[in-house]
mmCIF file of C-alpha atoms in Angstrom:
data_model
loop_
_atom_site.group_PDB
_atom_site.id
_atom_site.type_symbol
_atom_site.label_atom_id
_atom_site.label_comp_id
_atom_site.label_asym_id
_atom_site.label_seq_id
_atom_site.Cartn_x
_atom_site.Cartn_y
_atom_site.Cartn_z
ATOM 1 C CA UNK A 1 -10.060 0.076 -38.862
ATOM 2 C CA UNK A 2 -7.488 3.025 -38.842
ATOM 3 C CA UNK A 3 -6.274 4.241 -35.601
ATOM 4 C CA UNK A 4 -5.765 8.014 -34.922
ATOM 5 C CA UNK A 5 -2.332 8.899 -33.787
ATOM 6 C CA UNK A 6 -3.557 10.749 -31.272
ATOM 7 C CA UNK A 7 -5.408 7.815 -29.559
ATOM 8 C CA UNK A 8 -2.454 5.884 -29.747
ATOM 9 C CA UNK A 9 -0.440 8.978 -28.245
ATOM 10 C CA UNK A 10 -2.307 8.599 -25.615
ATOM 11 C CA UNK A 11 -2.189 5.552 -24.762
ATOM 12 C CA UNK A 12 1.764 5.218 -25.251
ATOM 13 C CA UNK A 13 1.282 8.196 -22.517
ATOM 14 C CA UNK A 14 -0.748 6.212 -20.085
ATOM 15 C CA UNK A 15 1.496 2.943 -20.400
ATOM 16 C CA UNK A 16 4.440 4.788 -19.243
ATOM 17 C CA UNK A 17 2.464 7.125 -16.597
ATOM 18 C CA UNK A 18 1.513 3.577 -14.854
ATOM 19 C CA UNK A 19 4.809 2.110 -15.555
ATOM 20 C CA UNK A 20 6.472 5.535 -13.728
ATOM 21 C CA UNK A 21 3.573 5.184 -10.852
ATOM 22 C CA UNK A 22 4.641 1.590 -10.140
ATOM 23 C CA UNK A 23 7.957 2.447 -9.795
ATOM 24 C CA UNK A 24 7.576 4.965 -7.457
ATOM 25 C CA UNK A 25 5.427 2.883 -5.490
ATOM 26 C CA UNK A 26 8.052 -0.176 -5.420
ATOM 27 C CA UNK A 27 10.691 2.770 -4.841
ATOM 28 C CA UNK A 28 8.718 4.325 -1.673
ATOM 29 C CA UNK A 29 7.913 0.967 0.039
ATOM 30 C CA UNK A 30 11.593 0.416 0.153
ATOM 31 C CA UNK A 31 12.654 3.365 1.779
ATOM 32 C CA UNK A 32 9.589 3.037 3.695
ATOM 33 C CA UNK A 33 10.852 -0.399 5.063
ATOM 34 C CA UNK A 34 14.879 0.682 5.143
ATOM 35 C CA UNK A 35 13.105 3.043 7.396
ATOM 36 C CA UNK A 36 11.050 1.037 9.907
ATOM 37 C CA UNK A 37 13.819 -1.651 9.793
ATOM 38 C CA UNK A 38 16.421 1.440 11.311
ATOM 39 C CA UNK A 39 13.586 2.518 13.435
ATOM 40 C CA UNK A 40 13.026 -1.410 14.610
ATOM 41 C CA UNK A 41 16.961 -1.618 15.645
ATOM 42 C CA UNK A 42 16.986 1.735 16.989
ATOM 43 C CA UNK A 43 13.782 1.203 19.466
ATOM 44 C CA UNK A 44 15.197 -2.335 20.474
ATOM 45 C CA UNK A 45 18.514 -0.546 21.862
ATOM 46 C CA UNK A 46 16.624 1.876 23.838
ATOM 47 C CA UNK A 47 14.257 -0.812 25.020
ATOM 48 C CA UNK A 48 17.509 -2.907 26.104
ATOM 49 C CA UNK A 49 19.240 -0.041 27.547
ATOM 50 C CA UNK A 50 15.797 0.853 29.372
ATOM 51 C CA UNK A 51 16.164 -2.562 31.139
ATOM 52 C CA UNK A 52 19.576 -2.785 31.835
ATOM 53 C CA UNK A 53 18.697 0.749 33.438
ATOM 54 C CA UNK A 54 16.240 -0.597 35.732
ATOM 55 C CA UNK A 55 17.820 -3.499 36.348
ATOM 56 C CA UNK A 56 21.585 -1.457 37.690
ATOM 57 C CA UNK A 57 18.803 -0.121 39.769
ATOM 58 C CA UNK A 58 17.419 -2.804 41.305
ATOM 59 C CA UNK A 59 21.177 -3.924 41.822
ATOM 60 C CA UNK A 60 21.554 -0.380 43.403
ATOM 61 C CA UNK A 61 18.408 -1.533 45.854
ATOM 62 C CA UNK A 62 19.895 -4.665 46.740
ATOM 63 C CA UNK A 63 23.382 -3.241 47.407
ATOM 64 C CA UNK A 64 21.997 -1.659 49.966
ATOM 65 C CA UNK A 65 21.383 -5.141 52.225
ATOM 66 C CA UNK A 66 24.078 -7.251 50.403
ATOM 67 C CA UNK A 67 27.195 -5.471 49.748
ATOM 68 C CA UNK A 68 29.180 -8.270 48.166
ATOM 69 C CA UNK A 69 27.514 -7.268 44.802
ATOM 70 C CA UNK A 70 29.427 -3.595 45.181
ATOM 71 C CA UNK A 71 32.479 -5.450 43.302
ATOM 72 C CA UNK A 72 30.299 -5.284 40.096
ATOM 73 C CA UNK A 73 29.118 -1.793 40.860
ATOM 74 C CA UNK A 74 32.116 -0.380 41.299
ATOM 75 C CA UNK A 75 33.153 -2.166 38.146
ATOM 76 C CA UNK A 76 30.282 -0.869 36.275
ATOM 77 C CA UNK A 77 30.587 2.769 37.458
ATOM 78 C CA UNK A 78 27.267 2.836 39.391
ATOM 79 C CA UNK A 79 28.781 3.271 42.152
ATOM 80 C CA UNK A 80 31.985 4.957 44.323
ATOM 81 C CA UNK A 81 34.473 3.342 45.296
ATOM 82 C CA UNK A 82 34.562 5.623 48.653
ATOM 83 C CA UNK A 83 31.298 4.956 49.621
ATOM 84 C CA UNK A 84 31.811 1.045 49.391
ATOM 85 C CA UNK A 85 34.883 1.019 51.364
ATOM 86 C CA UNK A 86 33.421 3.040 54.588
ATOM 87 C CA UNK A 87 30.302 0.897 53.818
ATOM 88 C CA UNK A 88 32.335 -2.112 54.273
ATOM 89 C CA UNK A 89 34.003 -1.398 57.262
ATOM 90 C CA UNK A 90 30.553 -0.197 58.723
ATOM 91 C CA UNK A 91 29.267 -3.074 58.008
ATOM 92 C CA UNK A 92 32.202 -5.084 59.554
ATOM 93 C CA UNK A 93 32.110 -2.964 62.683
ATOM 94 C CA UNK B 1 -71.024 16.680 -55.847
ATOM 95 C CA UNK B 2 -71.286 14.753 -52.297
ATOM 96 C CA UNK B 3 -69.760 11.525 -53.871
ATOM 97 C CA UNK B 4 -66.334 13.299 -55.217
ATOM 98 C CA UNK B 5 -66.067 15.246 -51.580
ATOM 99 C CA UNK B 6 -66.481 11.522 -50.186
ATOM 100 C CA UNK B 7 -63.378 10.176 -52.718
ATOM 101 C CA UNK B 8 -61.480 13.736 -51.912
ATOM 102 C CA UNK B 9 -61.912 12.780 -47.850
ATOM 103 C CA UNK B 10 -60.764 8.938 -48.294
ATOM 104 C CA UNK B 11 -57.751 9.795 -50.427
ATOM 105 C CA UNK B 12 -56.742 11.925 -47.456
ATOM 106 C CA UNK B 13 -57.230 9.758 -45.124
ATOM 107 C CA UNK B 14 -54.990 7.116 -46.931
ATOM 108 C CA UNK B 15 -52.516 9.603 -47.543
ATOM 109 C CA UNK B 16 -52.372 10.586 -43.398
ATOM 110 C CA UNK B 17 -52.188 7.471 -42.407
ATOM 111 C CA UNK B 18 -48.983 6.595 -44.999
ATOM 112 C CA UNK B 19 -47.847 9.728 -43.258
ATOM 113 C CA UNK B 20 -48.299 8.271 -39.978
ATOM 114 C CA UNK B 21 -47.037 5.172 -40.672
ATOM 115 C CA UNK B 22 -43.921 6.860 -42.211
ATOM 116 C CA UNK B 23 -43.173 8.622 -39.151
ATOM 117 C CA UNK B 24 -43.132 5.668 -37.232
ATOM 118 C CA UNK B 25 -41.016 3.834 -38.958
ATOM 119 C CA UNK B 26 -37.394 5.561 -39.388
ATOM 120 C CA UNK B 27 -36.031 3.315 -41.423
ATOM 121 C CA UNK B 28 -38.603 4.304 -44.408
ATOM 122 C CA UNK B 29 -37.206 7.704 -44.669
ATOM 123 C CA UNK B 30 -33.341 7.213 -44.928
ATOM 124 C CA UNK B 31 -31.679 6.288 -47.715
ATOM 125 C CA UNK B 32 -28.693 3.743 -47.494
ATOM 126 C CA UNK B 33 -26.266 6.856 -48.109
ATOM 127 C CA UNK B 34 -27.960 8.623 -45.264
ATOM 128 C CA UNK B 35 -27.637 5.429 -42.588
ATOM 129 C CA UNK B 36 -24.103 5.093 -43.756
ATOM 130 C CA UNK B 37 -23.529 8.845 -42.775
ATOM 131 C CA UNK B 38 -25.347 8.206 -39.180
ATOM 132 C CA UNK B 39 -23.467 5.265 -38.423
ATOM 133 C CA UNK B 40 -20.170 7.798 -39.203
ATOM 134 C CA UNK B 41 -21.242 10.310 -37.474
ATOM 135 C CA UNK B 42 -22.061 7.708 -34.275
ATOM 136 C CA UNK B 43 -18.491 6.330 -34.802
ATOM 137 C CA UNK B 44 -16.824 9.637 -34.903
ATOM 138 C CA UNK B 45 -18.766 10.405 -31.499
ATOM 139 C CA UNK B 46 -17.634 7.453 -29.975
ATOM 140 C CA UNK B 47 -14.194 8.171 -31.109
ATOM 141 C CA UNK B 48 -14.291 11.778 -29.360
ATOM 142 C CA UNK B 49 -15.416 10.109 -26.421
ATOM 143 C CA UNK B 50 -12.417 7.482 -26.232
ATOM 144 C CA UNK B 51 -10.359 10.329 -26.799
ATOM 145 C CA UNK B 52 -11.511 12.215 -23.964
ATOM 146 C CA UNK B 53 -11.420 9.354 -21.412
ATOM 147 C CA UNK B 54 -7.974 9.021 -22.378
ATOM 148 C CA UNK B 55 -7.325 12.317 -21.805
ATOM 149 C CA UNK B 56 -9.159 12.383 -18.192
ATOM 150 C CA UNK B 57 -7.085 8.993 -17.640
ATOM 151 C CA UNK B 58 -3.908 10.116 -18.532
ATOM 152 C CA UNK B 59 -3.873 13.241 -16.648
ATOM 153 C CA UNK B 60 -5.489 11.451 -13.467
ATOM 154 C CA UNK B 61 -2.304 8.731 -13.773
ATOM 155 C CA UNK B 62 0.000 11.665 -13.834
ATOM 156 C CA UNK B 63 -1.043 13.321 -11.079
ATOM 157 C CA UNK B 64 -0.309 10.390 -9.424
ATOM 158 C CA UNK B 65 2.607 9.335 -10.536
ATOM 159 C CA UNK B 66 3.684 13.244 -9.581
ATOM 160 C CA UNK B 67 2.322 12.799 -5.673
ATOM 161 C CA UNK B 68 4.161 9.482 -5.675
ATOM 162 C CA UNK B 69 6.962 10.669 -6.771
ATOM 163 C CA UNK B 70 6.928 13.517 -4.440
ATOM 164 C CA UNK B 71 5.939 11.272 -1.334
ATOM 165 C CA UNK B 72 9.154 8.999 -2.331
ATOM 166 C CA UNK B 73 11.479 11.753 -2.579
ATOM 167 C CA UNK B 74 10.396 13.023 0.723
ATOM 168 C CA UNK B 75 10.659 9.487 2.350
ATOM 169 C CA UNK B 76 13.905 9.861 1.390
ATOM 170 C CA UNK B 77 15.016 12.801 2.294
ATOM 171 C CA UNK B 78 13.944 11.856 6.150
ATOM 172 C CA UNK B 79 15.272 8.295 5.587
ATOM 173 C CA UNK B 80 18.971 9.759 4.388
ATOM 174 C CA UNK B 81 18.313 11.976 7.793
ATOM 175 C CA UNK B 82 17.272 9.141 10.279
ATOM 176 C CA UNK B 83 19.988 6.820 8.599
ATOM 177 C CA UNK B 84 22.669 9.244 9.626
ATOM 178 C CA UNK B 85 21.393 9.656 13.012
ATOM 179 C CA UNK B 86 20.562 5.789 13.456
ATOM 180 C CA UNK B 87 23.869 4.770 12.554
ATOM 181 C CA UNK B 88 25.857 6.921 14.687
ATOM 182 C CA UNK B 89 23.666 5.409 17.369
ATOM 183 C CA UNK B 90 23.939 1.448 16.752
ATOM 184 C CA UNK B 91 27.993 1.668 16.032
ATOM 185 C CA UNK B 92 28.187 3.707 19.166
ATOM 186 C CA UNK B 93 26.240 0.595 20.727
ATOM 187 C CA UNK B 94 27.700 -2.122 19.098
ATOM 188 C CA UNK B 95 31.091 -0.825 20.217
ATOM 189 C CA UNK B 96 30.744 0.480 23.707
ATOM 190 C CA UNK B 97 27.424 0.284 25.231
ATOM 191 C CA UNK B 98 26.745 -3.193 24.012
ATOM 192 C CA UNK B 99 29.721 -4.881 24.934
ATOM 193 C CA UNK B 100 29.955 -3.178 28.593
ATOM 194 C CA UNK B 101 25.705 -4.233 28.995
ATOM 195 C CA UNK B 102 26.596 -8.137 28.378
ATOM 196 C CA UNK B 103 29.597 -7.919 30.119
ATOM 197 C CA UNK B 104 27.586 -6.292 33.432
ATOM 198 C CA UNK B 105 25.020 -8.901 32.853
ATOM 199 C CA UNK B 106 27.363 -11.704 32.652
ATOM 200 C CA UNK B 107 28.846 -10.403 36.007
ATOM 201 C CA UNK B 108 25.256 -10.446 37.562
ATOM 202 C CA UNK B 109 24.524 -13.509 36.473
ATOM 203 C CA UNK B 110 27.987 -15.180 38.110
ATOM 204 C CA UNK B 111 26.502 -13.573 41.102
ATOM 205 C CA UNK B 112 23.300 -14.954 40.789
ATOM 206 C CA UNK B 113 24.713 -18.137 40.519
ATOM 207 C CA UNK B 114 25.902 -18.088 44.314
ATOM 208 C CA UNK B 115 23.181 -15.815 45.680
ATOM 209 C CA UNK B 116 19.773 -16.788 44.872
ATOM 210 C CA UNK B 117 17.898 -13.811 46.553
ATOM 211 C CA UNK B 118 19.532 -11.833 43.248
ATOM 212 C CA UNK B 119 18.950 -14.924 41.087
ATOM 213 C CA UNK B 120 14.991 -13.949 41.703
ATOM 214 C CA UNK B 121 15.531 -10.417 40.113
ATOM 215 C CA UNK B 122 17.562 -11.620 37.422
ATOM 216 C CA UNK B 123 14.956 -13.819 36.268
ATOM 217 C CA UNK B 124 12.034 -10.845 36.711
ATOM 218 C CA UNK B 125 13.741 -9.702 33.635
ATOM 219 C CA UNK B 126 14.514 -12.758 31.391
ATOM 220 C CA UNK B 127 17.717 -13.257 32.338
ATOM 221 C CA UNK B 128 17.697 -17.066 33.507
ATOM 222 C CA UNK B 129 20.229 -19.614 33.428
ATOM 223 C CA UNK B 130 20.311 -23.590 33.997
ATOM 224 C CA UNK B 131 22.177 -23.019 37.641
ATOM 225 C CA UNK B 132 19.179 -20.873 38.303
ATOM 226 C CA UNK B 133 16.349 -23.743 37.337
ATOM 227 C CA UNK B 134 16.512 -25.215 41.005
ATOM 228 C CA UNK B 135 17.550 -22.743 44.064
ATOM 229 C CA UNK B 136 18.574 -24.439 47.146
ATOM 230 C CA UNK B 137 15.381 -23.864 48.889
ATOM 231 C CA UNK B 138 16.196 -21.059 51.656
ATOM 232 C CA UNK B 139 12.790 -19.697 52.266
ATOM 233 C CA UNK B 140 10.883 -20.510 55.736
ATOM 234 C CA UNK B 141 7.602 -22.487 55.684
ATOM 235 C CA UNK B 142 4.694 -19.201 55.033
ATOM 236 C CA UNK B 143 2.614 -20.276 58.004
ATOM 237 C CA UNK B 144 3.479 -19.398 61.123
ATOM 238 C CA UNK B 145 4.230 -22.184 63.457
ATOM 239 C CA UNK B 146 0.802 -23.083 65.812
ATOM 240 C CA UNK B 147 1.034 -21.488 69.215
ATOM 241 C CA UNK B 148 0.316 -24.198 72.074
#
């Protein structure tokens, strides 16, 4: 049996339409995951940051009945220097 | 007179009933030139109709190959975008903000170390260390004490 050119055309046109389709597809599933792995790395910074947040707060909180921890305050910028030193000698008075 | 009408009658009968019984049967009437030229004519159908699947197929794969393509060039358009942004973020982290964050931590947890009370809201969030396992037990009883 012959086979028409044009059927075989066509079919040389289909193999490399699926061959393009794939890929694409392999091509967008990697920028797809470059993506969500930035995003990942990204979202974990905030969370951490988030938590440090709360937790200079908390530190803030307790300062407020404790003030040895102001050392680490001061040294982490949450907190004045001035207002530790007249809170000291308040607290010594 | 009435016996040749009764011959004319039966030889018509015979003949409709051939006639019937060449209706019914296809295969009487065509010649093998004939089936060869339906079978052809089947085939070239058939052919037309490969043909046109093919067609349908191949213009239903491009399409998609064309969206696909589109999608992924768009992915990374906003990828190139976020990557810029993302970057900038995480060095800026990884140089300042990280450093400073474990270096405050570190200086919490040396406090903890001699101030339990601080040690308990270190741990709320993770941050736990082997001094930390066993406080000296500071806390009064919960109960108050029995009035006599």
């Amino acid at each position: 049996m012959k086979n028409s050119p044009l059927t075989a055309f066509l079919v040389a046109v289909l193999a490399v339409s699926a061959l393009l389709s794939l890929v694409f597809c392999a091509f967008y599933i990697s920028s797809t995951r470059e993506r969500r792995r930035w995003e990942g790395q990204v979202e974990a910074i905030k969370n951490r940051n988030k938590a440090v947040t709360r937790l200079a707060t908390e530190a803030l909180e307790y300062s407020k009945h404790d003030t040895n921890i102001d050392s680490i305050l001061v040294w982490a910028n949450l907190k004045a220097k001035s207002t530790v030193s007249s809170s000291n000698k308040a607290s010594s008075k | 007179m009435g016996q040749s009408q009764g011959q004319i009658d039966r030889i018509f009968q015979q003949q409709s009933q051939f006639e019937i019984r060449f209706m019914d049967n296809p295969e009487l009437k065509t010649s093998p030139s004939g089936e060869i030229n339906q079978w052809q004519a089947q085939f070239e159908d058939l052919r037309h109709l490969v043909v046109s699947i093919l067609v349908l197929v191949v213009i239903m794969s491009g399409t998609f190959s064309v969206f696909l393509l589109r999608h992924w060039s768009q992915t990374r358009r906003d990828l190139a975008a976020y990557r810029t942004d993302a970057s900038v973020f995480v060095e800026a982290y990884n140089k300042q903000g990280g450093p400073q964050m474990d270096a405050f931590i570190e200086k919490l947890k040396d406090y903890g170390r001699t101030h339990p009370d601080f040690a308990q809201i270190l741990t709320r969030y993770g941050i736990t260390q082997a001094a930390l396992a066993s406080p000296p037990s500071t806390t009064k009883p919960s109960t108050p004490p029995s009035k006599k």
